Tab-separated table of C-alpha atoms in Angstrom:
chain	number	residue	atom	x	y	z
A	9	UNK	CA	0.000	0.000	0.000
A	10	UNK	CA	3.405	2.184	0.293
A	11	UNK	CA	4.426	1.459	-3.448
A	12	UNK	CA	4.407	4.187	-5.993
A	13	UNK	CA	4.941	2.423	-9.435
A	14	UNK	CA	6.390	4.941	-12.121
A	15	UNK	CA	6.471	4.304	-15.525
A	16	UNK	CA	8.551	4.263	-18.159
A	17	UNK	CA	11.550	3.017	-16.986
A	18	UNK	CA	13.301	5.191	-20.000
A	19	UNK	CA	12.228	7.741	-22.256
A	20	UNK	CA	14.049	8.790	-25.327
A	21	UNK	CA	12.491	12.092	-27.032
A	22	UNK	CA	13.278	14.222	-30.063
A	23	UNK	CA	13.937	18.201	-28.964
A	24	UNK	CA	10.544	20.251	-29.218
A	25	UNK	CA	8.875	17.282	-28.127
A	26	UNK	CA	6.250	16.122	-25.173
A	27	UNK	CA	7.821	14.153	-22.336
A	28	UNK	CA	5.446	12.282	-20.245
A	29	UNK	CA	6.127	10.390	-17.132
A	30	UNK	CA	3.016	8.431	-15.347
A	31	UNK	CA	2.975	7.707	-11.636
A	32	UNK	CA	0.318	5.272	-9.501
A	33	UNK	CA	0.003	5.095	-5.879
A	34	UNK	CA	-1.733	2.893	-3.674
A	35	UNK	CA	-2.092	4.956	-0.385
A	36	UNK	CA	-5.270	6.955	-0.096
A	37	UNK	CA	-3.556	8.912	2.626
A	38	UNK	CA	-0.856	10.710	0.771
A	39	UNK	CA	-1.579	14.407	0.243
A	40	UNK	CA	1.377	15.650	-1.472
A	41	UNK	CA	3.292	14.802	-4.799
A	42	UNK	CA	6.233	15.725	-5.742
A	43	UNK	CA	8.581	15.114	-8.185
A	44	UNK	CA	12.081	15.327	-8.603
A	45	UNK	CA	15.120	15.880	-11.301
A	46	UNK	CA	18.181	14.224	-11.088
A	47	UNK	CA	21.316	14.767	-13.112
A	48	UNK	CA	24.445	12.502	-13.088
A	49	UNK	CA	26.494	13.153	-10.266
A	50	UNK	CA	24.263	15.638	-8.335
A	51	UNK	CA	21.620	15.207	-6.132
A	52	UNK	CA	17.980	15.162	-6.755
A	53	UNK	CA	16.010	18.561	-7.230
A	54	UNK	CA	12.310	19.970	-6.445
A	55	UNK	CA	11.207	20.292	-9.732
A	56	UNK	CA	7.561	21.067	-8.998
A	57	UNK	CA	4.704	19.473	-6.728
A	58	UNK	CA	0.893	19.106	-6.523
A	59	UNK	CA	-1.622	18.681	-3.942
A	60	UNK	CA	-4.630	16.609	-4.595
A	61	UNK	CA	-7.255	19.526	-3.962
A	62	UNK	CA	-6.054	20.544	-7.225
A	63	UNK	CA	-6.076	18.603	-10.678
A	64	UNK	CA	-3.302	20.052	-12.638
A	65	UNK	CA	-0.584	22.541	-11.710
A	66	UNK	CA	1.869	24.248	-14.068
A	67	UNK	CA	5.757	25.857	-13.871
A	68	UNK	CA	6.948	26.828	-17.122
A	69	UNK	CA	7.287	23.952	-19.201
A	70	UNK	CA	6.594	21.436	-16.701
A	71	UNK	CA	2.989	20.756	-16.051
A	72	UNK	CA	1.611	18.017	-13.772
A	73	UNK	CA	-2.035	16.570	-14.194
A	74	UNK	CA	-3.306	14.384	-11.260
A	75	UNK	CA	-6.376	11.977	-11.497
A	76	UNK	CA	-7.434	11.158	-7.675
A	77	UNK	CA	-10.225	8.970	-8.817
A	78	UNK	CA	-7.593	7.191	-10.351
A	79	UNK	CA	-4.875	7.683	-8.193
A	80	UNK	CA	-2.797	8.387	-10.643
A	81	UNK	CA	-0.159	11.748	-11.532
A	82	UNK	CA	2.053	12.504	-14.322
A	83	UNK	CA	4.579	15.117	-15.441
A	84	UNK	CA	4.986	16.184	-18.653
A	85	UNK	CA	7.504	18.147	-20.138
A	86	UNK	CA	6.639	20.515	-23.590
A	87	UNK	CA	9.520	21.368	-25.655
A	88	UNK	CA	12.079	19.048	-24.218
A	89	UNK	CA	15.611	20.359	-24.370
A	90	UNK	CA	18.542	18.324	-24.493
A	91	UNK	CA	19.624	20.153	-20.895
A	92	UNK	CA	16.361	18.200	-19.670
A	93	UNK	CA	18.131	14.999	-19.671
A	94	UNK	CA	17.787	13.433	-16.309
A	95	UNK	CA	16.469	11.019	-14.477
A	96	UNK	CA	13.147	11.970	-13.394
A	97	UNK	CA	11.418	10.216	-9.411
A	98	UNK	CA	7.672	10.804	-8.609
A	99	UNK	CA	7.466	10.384	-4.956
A	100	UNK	CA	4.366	10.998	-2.502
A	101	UNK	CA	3.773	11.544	1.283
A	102	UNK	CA	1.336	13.194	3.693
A	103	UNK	CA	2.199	16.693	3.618
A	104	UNK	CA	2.477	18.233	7.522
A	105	UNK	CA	4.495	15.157	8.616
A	106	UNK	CA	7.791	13.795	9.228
A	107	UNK	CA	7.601	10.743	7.999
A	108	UNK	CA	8.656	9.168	5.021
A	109	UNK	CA	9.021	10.176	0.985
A	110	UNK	CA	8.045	7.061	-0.892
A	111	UNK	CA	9.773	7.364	-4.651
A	112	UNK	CA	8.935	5.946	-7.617
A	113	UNK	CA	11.627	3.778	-9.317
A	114	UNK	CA	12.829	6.601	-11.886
A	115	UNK	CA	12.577	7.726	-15.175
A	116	UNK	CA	15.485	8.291	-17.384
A	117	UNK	CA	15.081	10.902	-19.717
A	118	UNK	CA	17.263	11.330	-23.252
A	119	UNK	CA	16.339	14.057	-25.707
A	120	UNK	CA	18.163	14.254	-28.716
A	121	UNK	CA	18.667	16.805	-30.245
B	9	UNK	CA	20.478	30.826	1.209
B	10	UNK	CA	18.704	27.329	0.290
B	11	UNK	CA	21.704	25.204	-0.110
B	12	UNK	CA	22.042	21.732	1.902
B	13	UNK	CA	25.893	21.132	1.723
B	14	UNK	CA	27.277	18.097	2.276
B	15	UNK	CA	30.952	16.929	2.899
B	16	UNK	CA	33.096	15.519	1.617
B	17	UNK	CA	31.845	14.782	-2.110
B	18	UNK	CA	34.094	11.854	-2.344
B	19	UNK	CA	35.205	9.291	0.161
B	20	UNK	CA	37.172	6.028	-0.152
B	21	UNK	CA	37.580	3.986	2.855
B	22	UNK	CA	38.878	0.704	3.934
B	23	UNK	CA	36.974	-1.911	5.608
B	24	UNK	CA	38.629	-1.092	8.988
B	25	UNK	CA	38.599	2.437	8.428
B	26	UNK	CA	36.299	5.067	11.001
B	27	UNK	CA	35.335	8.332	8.511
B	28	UNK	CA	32.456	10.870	9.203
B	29	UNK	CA	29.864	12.388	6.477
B	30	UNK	CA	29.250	15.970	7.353
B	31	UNK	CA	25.699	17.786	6.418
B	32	UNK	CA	24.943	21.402	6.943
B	33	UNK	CA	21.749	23.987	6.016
B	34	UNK	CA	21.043	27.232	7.488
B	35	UNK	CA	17.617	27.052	6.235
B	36	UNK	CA	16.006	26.844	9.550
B	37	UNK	CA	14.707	23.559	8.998
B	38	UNK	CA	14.225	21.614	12.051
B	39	UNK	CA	13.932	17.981	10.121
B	40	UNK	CA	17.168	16.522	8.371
B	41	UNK	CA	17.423	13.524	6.766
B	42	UNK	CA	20.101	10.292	5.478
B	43	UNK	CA	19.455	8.496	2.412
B	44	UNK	CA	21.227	6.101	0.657
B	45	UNK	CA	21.169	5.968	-3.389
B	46	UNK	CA	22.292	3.203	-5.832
B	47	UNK	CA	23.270	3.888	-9.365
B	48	UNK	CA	19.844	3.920	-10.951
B	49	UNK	CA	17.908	3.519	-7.770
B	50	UNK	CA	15.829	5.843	-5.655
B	51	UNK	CA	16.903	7.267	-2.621
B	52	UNK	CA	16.453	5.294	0.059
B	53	UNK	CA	15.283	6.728	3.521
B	54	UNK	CA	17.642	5.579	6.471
B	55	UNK	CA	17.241	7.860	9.647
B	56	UNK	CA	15.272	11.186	10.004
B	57	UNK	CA	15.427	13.398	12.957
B	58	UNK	CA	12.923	15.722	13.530
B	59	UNK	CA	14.236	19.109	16.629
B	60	UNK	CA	17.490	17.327	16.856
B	61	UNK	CA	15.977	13.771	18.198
B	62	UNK	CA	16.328	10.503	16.367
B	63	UNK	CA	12.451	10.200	14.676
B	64	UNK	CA	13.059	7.271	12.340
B	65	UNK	CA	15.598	4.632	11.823
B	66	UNK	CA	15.252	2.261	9.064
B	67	UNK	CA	16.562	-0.691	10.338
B	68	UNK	CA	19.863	0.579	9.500
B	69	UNK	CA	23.247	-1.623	10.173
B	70	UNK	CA	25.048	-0.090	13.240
B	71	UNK	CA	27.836	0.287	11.124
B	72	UNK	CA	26.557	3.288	10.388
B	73	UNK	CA	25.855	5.716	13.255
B	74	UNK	CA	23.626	9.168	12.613
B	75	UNK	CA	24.283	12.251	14.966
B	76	UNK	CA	22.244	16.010	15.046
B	77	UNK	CA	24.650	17.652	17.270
B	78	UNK	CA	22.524	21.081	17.007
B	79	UNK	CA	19.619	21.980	14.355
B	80	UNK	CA	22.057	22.956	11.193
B	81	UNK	CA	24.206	20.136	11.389
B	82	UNK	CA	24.108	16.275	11.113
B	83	UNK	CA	26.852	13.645	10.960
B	84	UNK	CA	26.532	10.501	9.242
B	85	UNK	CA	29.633	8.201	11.482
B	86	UNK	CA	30.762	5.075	9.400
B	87	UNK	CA	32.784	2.314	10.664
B	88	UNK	CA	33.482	-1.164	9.788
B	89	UNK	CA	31.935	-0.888	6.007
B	90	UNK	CA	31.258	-3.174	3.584
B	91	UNK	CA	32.129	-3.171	0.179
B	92	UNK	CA	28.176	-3.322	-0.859
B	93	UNK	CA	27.731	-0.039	1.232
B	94	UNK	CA	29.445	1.471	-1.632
B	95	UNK	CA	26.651	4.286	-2.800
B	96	UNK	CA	25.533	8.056	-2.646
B	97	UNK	CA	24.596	9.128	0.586
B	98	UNK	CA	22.453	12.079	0.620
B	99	UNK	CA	21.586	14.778	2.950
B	100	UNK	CA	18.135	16.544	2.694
B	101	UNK	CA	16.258	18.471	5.139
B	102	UNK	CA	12.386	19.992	5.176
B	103	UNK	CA	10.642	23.009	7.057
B	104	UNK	CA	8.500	21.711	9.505
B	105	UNK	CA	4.944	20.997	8.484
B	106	UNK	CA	5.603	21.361	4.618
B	107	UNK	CA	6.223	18.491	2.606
B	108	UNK	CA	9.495	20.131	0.210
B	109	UNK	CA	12.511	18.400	0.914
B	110	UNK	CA	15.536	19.954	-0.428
B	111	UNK	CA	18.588	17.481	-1.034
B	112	UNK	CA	22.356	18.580	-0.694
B	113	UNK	CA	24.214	17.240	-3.390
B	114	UNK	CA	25.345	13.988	-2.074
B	115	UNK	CA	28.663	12.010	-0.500
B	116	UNK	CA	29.980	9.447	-3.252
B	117	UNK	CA	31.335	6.550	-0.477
B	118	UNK	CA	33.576	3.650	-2.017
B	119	UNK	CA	34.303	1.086	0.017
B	120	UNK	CA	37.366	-0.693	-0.598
């Protein structure tokens, strides 16, 4: 009931194209979805997050849509650049506490240019 | 300033060797964190303290010993490491009663 499945496991798209990532989670409790980029060598960055009061949420070129009915989010990327070439982690979690981040297994992104 | 830094970015250590991980944000943020990452592998949670007290521990080998010693700093004490502990350990650390967590940039440990 703690598993957030992610999918695909990689992604290879053309520059100017749509990247989409899919996420699923199990836990009716979680409130709070985030997801994260990670390039080689770094570690992994708030790239933008959504709360389930709200069905899509936007930040430049990154735009997640959630379903709740479905329990089901996804990130997509317009325009892909070749500097978005990362690997990509949904994760989820109830919002006001400690506890834990549970991550999706990753998405790694190539766009060619 | 919302940088988690972590130190050293590289560390190679013998089996018999005692090293330290250093992790430090001046963010305000009263909940820090120690994960564990494997090439092509999500983090994975191992302790979590929450106003400088141990919160969670995930079953985590005594090997490895965590330690807040005030609320910008925590220590990540290794000793008697296996080769398979080889990984990228990660600092992160969250305001309290949000749900961002913001990652330092990682120790890369080798163990020889």
């Amino acid at each position: 009931q703690q598993q957030v499945k992610q999918s695909p496991q990689s992604l290879i798209v053309q520059k100017g194209g749509i990247s989409i990532i899919n996420c699923a989670y199990e836990n009716t409790a979680f409130d709070y979805f985030p997801w994260y980029q990670q390039f080689p060598g770094k570690g992994p960055a708030l790239l933008i997050a959504i709360r389930p009061d709200v069905s899509e949420k936007k930040e430049g070129r990154f735009t997640i849509s959630f379903n709740k009915s479905a329990k089901q989010f996804s990130l997509h990327i317009m325009d892909s650049q070749p500097g978005d070439s990362a690997t990509y982690f949904c994760a989820a979690t109830l919002y006001n506490q400690g506890g834990k981040l549970i991550f999706g297994q990753g998405t790694e992104l190539s766009v060619k240019p | 300033d919302t940088e988690v830094t972590q130190t050293p970015k590289h560390l190679v250590m013998g089996m018999t060797n005692k090293k330290s991980l250093k992790c430090e944000q001046h963010m305000g943020h009263r909940a820090m964190y120690w994960y564990k990452q494997k090439a092509k592998k999500p983090p994975e949670l191992m302790f979590v303290y929450s106003y400088e007290k141990l919160s969670i521990n995930e079953s985590v080998p005594s090997r490895f010993s965590p330690e807040c010693p005030n609320s910008s700093l925590l220590n990540l004490h290794l000793h008697a490491l296996q080769p398979e502990d080889s990984a990228l350990y990660l600092c992160a650390s969250k305001l309290a009663g949000t749900g961002e967590l913001f990652f330092g940039e990682g120790s890369r440990l080798t163990v020889l």
